[in-house]
Coordinates of C-alpha atoms and ligand atoms in Angstrom, one line a residue:
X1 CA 120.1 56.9 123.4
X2 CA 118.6 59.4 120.9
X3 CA 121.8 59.1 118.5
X4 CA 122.6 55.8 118.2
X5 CA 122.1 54.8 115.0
X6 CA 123.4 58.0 113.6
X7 CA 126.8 58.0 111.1
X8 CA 129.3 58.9 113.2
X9 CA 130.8 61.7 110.8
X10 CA 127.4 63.5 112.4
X11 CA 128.4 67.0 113.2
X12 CA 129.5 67.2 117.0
X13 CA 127.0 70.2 117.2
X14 CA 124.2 68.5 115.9
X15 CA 125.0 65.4 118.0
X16 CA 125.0 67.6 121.3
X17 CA 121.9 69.4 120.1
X18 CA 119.9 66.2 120.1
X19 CA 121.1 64.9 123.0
X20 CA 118.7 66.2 125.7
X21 CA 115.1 67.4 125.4
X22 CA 114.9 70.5 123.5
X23 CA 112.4 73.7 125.1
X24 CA 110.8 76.5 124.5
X25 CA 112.5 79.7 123.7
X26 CA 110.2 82.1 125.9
X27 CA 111.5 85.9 126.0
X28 CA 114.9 85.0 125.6
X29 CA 115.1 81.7 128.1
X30 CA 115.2 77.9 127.4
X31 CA 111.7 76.9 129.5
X32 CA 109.9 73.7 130.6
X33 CA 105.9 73.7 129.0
X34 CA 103.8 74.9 131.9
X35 CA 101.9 71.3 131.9
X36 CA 105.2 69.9 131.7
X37 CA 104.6 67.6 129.0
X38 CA 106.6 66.8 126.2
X39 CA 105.8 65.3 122.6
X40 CA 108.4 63.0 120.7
X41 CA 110.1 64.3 116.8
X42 CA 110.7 61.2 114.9
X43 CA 113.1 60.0 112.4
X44 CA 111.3 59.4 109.4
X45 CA 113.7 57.3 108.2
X46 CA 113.5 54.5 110.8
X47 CA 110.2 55.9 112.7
X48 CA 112.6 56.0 116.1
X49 CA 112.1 58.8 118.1
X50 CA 115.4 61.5 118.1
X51 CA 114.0 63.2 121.0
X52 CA 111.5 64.6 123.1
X53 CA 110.5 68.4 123.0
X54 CA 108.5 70.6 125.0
X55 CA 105.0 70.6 124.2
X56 CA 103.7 74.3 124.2
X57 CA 100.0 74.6 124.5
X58 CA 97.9 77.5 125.3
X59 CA 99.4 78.8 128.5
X60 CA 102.8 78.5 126.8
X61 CA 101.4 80.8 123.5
X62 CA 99.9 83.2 125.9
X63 CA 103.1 83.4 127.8
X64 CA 104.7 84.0 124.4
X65 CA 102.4 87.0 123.6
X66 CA 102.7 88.6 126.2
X67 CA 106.5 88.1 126.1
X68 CA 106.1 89.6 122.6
X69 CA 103.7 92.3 123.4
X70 CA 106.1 93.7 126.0
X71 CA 109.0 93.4 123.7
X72 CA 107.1 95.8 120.8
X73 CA 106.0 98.0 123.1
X74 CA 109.1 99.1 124.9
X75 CA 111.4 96.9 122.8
X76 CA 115.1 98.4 121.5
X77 CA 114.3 96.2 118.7
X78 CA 111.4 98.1 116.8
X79 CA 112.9 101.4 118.1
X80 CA 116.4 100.6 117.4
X81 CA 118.2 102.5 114.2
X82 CA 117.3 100.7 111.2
X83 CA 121.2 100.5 110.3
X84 CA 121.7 98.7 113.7
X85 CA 118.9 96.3 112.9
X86 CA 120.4 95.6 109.6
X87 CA 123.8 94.8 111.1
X88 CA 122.2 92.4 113.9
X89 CA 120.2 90.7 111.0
X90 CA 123.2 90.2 109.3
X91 CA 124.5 88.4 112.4
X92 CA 121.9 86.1 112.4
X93 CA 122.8 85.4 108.6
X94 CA 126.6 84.5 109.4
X95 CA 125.7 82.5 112.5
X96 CA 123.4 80.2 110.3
X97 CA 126.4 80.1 107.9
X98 CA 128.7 78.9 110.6
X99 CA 126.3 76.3 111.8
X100 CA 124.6 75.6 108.1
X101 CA 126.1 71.9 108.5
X102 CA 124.3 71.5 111.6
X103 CA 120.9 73.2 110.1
X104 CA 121.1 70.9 107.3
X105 CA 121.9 68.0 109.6
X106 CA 118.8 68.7 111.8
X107 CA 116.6 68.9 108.7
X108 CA 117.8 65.9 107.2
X109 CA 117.1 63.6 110.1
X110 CA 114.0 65.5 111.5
X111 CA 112.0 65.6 108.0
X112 CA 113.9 62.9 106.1
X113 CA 115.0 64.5 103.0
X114 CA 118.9 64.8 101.4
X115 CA 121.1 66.3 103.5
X116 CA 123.4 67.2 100.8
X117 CA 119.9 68.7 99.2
X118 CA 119.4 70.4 102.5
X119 CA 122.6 72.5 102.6
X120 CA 122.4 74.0 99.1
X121 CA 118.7 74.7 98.7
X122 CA 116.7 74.9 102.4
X123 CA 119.1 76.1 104.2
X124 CA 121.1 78.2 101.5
X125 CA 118.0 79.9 100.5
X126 CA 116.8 80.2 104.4
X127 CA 120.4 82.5 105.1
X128 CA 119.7 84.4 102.0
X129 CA 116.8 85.6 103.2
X130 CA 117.8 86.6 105.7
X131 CA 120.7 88.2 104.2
X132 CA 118.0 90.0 101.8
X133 CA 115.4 91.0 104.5
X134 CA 118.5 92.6 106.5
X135 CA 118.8 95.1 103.9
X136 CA 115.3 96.1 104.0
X137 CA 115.1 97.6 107.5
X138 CA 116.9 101.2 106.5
X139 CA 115.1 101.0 103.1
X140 CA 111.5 101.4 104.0
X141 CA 109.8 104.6 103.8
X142 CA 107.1 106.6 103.5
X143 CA 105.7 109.1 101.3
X144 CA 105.0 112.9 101.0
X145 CA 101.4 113.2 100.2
X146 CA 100.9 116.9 97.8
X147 CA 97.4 117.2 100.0
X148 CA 94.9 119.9 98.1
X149 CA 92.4 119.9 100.7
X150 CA 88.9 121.3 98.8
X151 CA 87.1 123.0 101.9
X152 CA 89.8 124.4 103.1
X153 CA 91.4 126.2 100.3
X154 CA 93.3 128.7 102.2
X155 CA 95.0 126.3 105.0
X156 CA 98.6 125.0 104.2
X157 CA 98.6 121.3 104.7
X158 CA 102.1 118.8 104.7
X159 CA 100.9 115.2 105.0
X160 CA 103.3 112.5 104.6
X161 CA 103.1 108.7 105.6
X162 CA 104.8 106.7 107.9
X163 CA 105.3 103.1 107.6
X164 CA 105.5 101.1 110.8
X165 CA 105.3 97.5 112.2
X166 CA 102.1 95.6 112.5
X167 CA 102.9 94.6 115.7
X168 CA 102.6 91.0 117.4
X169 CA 103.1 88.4 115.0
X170 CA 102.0 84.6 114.8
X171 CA 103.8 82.5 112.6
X172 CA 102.5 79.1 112.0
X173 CA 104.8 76.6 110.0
X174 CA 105.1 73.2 108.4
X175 CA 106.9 70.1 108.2
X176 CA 108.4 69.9 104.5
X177 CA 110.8 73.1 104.8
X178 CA 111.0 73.7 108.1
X179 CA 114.1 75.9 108.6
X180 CA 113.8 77.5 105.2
X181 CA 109.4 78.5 106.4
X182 CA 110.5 79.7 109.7
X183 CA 113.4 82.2 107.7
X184 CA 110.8 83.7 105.0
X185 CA 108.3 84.2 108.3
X186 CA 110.8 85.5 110.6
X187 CA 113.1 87.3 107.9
X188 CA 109.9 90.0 107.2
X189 CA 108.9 90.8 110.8
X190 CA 112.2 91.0 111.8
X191 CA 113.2 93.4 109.1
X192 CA 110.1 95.6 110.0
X193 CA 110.2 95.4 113.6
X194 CA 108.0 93.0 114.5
X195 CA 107.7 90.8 117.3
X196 CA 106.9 87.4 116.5
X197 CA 105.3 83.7 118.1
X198 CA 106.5 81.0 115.8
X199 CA 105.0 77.9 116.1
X200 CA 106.8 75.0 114.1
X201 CA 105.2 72.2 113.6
X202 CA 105.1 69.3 115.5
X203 CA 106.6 66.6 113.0
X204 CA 109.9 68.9 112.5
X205 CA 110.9 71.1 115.1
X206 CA 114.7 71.1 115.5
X207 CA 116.0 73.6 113.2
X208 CA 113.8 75.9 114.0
X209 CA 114.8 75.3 118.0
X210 CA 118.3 75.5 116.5
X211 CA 117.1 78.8 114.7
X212 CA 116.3 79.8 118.4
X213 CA 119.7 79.7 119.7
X214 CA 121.4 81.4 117.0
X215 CA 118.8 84.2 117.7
X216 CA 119.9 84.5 121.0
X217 CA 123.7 84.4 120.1
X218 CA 122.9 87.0 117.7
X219 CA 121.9 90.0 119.7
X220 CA 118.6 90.0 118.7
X221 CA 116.2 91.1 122.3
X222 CA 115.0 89.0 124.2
X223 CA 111.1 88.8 123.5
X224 CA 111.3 89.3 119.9
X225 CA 111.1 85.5 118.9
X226 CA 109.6 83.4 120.9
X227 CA 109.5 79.9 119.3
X228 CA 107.0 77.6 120.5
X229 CA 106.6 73.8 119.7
X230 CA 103.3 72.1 120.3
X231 CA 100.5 70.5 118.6
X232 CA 98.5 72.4 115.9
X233 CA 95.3 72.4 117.6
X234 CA 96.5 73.1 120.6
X235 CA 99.5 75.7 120.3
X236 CA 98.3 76.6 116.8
X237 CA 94.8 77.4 117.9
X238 CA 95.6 79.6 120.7
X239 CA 97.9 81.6 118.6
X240 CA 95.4 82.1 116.0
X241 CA 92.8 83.4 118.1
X242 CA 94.7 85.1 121.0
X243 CA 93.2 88.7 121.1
X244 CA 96.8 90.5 121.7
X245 CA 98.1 88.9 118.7
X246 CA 98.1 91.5 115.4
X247 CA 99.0 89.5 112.5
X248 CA 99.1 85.7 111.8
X249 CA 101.2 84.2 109.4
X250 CA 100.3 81.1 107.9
X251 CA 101.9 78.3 105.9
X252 CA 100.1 74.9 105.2
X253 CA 97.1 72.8 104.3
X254 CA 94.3 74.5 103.0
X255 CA 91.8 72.8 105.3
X256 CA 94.0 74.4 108.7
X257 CA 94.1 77.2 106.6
X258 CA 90.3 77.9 106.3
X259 CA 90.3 77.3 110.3
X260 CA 92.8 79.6 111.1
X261 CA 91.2 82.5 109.0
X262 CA 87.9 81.9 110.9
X263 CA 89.3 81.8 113.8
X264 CA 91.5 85.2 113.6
X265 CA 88.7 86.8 112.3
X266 CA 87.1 87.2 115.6
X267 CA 90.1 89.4 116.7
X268 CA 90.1 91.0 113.2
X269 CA 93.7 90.1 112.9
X270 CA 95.5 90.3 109.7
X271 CA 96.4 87.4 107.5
X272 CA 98.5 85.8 105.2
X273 CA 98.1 82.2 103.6
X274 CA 100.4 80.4 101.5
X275 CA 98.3 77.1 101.1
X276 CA 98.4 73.9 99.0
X277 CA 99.0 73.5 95.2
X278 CA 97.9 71.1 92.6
X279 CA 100.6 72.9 89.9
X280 CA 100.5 71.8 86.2
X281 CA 103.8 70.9 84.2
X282 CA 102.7 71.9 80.8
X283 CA 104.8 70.2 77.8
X284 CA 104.0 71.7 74.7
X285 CA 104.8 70.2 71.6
X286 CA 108.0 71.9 70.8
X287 CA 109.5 71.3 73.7
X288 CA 113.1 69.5 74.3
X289 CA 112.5 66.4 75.6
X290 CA 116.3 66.4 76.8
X291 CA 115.1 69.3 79.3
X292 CA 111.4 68.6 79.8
X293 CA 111.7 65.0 81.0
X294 CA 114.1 65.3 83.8
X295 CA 112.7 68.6 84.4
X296 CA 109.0 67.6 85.0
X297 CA 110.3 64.1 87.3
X298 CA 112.7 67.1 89.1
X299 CA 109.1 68.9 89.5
X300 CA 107.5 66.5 91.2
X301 CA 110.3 64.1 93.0
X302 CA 112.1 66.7 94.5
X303 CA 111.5 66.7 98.8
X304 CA 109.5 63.7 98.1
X305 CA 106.9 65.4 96.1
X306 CA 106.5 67.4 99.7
X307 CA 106.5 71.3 98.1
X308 CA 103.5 73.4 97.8
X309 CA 103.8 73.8 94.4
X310 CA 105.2 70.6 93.1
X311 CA 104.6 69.9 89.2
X312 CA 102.2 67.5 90.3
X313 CA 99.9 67.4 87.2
X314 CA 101.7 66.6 83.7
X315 CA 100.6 67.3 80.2
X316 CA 101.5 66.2 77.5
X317 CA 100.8 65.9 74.0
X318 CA 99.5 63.0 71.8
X319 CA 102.4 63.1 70.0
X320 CA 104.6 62.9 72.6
X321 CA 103.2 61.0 75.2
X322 CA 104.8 57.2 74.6
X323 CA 108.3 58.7 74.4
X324 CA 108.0 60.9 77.8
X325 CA 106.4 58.5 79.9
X326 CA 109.0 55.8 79.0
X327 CA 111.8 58.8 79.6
X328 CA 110.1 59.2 82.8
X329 CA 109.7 55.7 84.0
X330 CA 113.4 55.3 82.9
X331 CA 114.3 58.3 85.2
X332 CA 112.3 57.0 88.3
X333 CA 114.2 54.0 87.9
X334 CA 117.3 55.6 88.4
X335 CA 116.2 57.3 91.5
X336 CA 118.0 55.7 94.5
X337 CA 115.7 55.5 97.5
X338 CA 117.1 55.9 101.0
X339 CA 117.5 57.8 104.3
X340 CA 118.4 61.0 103.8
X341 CA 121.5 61.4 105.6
X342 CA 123.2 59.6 102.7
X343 CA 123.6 62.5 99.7
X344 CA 123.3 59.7 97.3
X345 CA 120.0 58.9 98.0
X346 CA 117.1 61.0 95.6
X347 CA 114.3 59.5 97.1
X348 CA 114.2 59.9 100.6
X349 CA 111.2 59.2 103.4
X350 CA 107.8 61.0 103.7
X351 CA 108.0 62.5 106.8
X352 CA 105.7 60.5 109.4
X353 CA 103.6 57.8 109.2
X354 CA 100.4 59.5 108.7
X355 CA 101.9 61.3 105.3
X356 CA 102.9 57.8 104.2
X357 CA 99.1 56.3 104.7
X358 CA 97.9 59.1 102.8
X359 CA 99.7 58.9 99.7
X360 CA 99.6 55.2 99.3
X361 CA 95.7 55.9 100.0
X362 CA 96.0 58.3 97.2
X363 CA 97.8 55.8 95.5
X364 CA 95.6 52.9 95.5
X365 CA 92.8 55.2 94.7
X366 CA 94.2 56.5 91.3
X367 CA 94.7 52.2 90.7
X368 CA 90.6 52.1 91.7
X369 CA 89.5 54.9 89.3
X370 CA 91.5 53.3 86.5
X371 CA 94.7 54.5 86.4
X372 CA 98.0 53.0 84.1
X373 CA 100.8 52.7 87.3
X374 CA 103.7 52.7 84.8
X375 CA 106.3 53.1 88.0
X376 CA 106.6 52.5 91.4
X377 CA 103.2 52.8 93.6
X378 CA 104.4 50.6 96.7
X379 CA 106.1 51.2 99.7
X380 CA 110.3 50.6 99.3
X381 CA 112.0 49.0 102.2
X382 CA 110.5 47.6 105.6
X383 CA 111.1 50.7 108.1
X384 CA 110.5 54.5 108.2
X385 CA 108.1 56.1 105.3
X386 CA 109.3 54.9 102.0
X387 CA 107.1 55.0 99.0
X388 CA 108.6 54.5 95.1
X389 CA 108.5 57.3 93.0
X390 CA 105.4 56.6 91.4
X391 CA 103.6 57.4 87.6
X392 CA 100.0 57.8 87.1
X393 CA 99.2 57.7 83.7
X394 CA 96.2 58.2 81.5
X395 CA 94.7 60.1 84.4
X396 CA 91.6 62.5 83.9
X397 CA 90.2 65.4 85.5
X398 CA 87.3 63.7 87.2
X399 CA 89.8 61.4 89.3
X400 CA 90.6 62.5 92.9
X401 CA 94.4 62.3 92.2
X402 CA 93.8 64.7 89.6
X403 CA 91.5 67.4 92.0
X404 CA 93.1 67.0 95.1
X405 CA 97.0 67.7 96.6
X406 CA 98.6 64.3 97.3
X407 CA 101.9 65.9 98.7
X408 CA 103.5 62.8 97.9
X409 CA 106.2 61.6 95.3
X410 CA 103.1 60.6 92.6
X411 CA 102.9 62.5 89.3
X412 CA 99.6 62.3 87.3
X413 CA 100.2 62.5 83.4
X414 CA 97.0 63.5 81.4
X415 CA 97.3 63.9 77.7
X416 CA 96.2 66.4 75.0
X417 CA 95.6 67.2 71.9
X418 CA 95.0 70.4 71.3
X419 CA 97.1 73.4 72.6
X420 CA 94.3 76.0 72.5
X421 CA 92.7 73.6 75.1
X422 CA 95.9 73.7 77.9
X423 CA 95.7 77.0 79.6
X424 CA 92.0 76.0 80.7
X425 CA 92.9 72.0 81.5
X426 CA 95.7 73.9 83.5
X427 CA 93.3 76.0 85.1
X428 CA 91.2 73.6 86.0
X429 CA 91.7 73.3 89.5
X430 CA 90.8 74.8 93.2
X431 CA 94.4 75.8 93.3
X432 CA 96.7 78.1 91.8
X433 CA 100.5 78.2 93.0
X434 CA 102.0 77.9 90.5
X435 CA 102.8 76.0 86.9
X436 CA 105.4 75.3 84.5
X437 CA 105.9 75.4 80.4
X438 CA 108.1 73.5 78.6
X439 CA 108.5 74.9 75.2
X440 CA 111.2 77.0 72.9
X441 CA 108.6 78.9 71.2
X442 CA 108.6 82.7 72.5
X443 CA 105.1 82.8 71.5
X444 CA 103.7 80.2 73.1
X445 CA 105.1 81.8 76.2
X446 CA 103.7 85.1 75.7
X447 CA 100.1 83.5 74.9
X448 CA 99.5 81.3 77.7
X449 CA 101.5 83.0 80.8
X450 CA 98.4 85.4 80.9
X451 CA 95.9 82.7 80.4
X452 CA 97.5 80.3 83.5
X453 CA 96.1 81.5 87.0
X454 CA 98.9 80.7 89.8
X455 CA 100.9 83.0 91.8
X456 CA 104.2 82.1 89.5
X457 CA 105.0 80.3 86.4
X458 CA 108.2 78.8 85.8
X459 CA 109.6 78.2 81.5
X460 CA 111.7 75.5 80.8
X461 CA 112.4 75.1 85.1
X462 CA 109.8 74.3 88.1
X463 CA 110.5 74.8 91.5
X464 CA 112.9 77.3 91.5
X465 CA 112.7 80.6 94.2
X466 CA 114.3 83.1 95.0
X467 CA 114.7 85.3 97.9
X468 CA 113.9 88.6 95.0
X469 CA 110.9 86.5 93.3
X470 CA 107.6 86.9 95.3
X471 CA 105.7 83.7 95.8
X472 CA 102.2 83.1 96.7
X473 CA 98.9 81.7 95.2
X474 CA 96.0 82.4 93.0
X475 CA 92.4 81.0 94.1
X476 CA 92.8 78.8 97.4
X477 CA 96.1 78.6 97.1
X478 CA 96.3 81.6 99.8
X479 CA 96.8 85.0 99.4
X480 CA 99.9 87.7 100.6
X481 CA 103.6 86.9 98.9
X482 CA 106.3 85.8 100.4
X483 CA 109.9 87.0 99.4
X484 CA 110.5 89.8 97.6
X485 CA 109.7 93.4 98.2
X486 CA 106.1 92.5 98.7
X487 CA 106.7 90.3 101.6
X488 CA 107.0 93.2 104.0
X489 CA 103.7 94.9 102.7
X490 CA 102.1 91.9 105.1
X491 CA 104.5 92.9 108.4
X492 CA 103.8 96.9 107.7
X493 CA 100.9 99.6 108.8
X494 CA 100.5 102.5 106.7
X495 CA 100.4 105.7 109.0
X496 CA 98.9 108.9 107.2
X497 CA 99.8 112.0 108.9
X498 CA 98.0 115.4 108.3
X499 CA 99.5 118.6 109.7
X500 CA 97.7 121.9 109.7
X501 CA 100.7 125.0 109.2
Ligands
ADP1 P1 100.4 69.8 106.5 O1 99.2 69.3 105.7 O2 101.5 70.3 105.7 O3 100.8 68.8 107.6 P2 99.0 71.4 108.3 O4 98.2 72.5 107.7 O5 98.4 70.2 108.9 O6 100.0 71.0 107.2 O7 100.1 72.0 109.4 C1 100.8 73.1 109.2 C2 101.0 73.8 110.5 O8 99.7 74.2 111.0 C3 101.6 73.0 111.6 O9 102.5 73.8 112.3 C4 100.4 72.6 112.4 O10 100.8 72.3 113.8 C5 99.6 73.8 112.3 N1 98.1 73.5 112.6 C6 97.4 72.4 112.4 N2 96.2 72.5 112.8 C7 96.0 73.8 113.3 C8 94.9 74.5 113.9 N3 93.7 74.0 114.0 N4 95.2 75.8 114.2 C9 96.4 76.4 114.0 N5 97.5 75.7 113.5 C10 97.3 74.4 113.1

């Protein structure tokens, strides 16, 4: 039975929720795939399946469009007073609040990670933007446009522009956030008007199914989100390059990213890409060691080193390198590993099986090319997708642990000598998401923020968002930001009207 095995302090919700097959949510109804077939979501923890799901594919997504199409075009949702929308959005925000035990429950035995970890940062940040998106809907405006037309001097013009919904949304997701991804993708369209297709991915679908229900319960109309689990180049293909679909959305790898462009570009469709990360943690030679050192292992450790922009290379300085790599392999040792569903446990399981051979892969490569493991660098434990907390030291730039995103719990530590050197060692990758600096000296910050080329940069913290903060990349690290007031410049048309007195 799926949850055997489970504590049995498991909330009675979540317990119910996984114990049948979960569906599609297709304009506003629980439905079968049209092949029938169904794909299994797996504990990462013990590798046992939790239960099977329908497995969308392309009939499914085009079911979904059309679903979505109808719902824009003669929906009360995009024509429906933005006050009203705002108050439905807010629904949605208090029902994930009722049920963010049960969210956080989902996520922590569909993905792996902390459960305690999962209530106060995925699923917190997931309602509050919500909560901030629902405000947006009676706050977007046009403009008046003071129109001086030159050839036709004598004519009284009044222009103005509107600003209305993109239309028919894709939304393509992944596996390391997976409620709090599908809430900055729907959160946006919703607050705009927009229809949407989300697609999560196929390793973690259940919060976002759960997502699905409190959508329903909360008034928002039928067609409006479709959710639709599948396979990526299955379900994710067809949504990319379905010709009624307006806008796609897109949070991943950068390799499915450079697919997905290509194939929306066909369709001319718009896009938005937040991609992969290879993010510097800069320690500068001022910096408190009593901050920096639990901060930069909090950089990278956190989810498992699973985060787009985890501080995944370090630098530091010559004169400080001994004493925070010791402070570091002294704070990995700490790090209790285990499944996620107990709070106590740091260091949790990557989240399938493939993810696991790739990092150790990563893993014994950095050992090949010659680098110091000072911690960890094995696998911890006989089931699920355990690997140690692992250090990389005296790594260099030409080393493929250094160039490429290992999305695993592995830190690389390069030193330094000279400061006027780090902004361009920091630069010197495809990526740009985002970096940290770990100093106290005001002027180091205000020299090297400008120099560093990622989409935000943290001082003295990593890893922290905000629903007010944008977020996005430089370079190939995508473009469009998330969150923020920016967010819904990637769900919005701008209309100009002209009109002749
Ligand atoms: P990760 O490396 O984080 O696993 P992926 O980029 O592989 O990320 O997957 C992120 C999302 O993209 C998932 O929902 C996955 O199903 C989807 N996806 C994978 N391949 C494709 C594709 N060819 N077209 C569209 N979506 C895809």
């Amino acid at each position: 039975m799926a949850t055997t095995g489970y504590p049995g302090n498991l909330n009675a919700k979540t317990r119910e929720f996984i114990s049948s097959p979960r569906k599609i949510l297709l304009n506003g109804h629980w439905v079968d795939a049209a092949s029938g077939k169904t794909f299994d979501t797996l504990d990462p923890a013990t590798g046992k399946v939790i239960i099977s799901v329908a497995e969308g594919d392309r009939e499914d997504i085009d079911r979904a469009v059309k679903a979505a199409r109808a719902a824009f075009e003669d929906s009360p949702w995009s024509r429906m007073q933005p006050g009203q929308r705002e108050k439905v959005m807010h629904r949605l925000a208090d029902l994930m609040e009722e049920n963010a035990d049960v969210l956080a429950e989902l996520e922590s035995i569909d993905n792996g990670k902390n459960v305690a970890i999962a209530r106060a940062v995925d699923i917190q940040l997931a309602i509050d933007t919500i909560r901030y998106m629902a405000g947006w809907p009676t706050k977007i405006m046009g403009s008046i446009l003071p129109l001086s037309v030159p050839y036709a001097p004598d004519a009284k013009f009044f222009g103005y522009t509107l600003k209305e919904p993109v239309g028919v949304v894709g939304q393509i997701i992944p596996w390391n956030f997976p409620a709090l991804m599908a809430a900055w993708k729907l959160g946006p369209a919703l607050a705009t008007g927009c229809t949407v297709i989300l697609k999560p991915a196929e390793e973690t679908p259940l919060s976002a199914l759960y997502l699905g229900e409190l959508i329903c319960q909360a008034g928002i109309p039928d067609g409006v989100v479709n959710i639709v689990p599948g396979y990526g180049h299955t379900a994710g293909a067809a949504l990319s390059a379905h010709p009624d679909v307006d806008k796609i959305a897109f949070t991943g790898s950068g390799e499915v990213g450079k697919i997905i462009v290509k194939a929306a570009a066909d369709t001319m469709k718009k896009v938005s890409m937040e991609l992969g990360g290879k993010s510097p943690a800069i320690i500068l030679p001022d910096a408190d060691l009593d901050i920096a050192i639990p901060g930069a292992a909090s950089a990278i450790f956190f989810n498992q080193g699973q985060t787009c922009c985890a501080g995944s290379r370090l630098f530091v300085p010559d004169s400080l390198y001994d004493q925070v790599v010791d402070g570091l392999a002294a704070a990995t040792a700490t790090m209790k590993i285990g499944v996620g569903l107990n709070p106590e446990n740091m260091i949790n399981p990557l989240v399938s099986q493939i993810q696991f051979d790739r990092v150790m892969g990563y893993i014994d490569s950095g050992r090949r090319e010659g680098a110091e493991v000072v911690a960890g660098g094995g696998r911890s434990g006989n089931e699920g997708y355990f690997v140690e907390p692992t250090l990389l030291c005296n790594t260099n730039r030409e080393m493929k642990v250094v160039r490429e995103e290992i999305f695993g719990p592995v830190l690389c530590v390069q030193r330094y000598s000279d400061v006027s050197d780090i902004a361009s060692f920091a630069n010197d990758t495809v990526y740009g998401l985002g970096a940290s600096i770990w100093t106290r000296d005001v002027g180091n910050i205000i020299n090297i923020i400008p120099k560093i080329k990622a989409g935000t940069v943290w001082v003295n913290c990593h890893n922290i968002l905000d629903v007010v903060m944008p977020f996005g990349g430089y370079k190939q690290s995508g473009f469009g930001r998330e969150l923020g007031k920016e967010s819904l410049d990637l769900y919005l048309e701008t209309k100009s009207v002209c009109i002749m007195a």
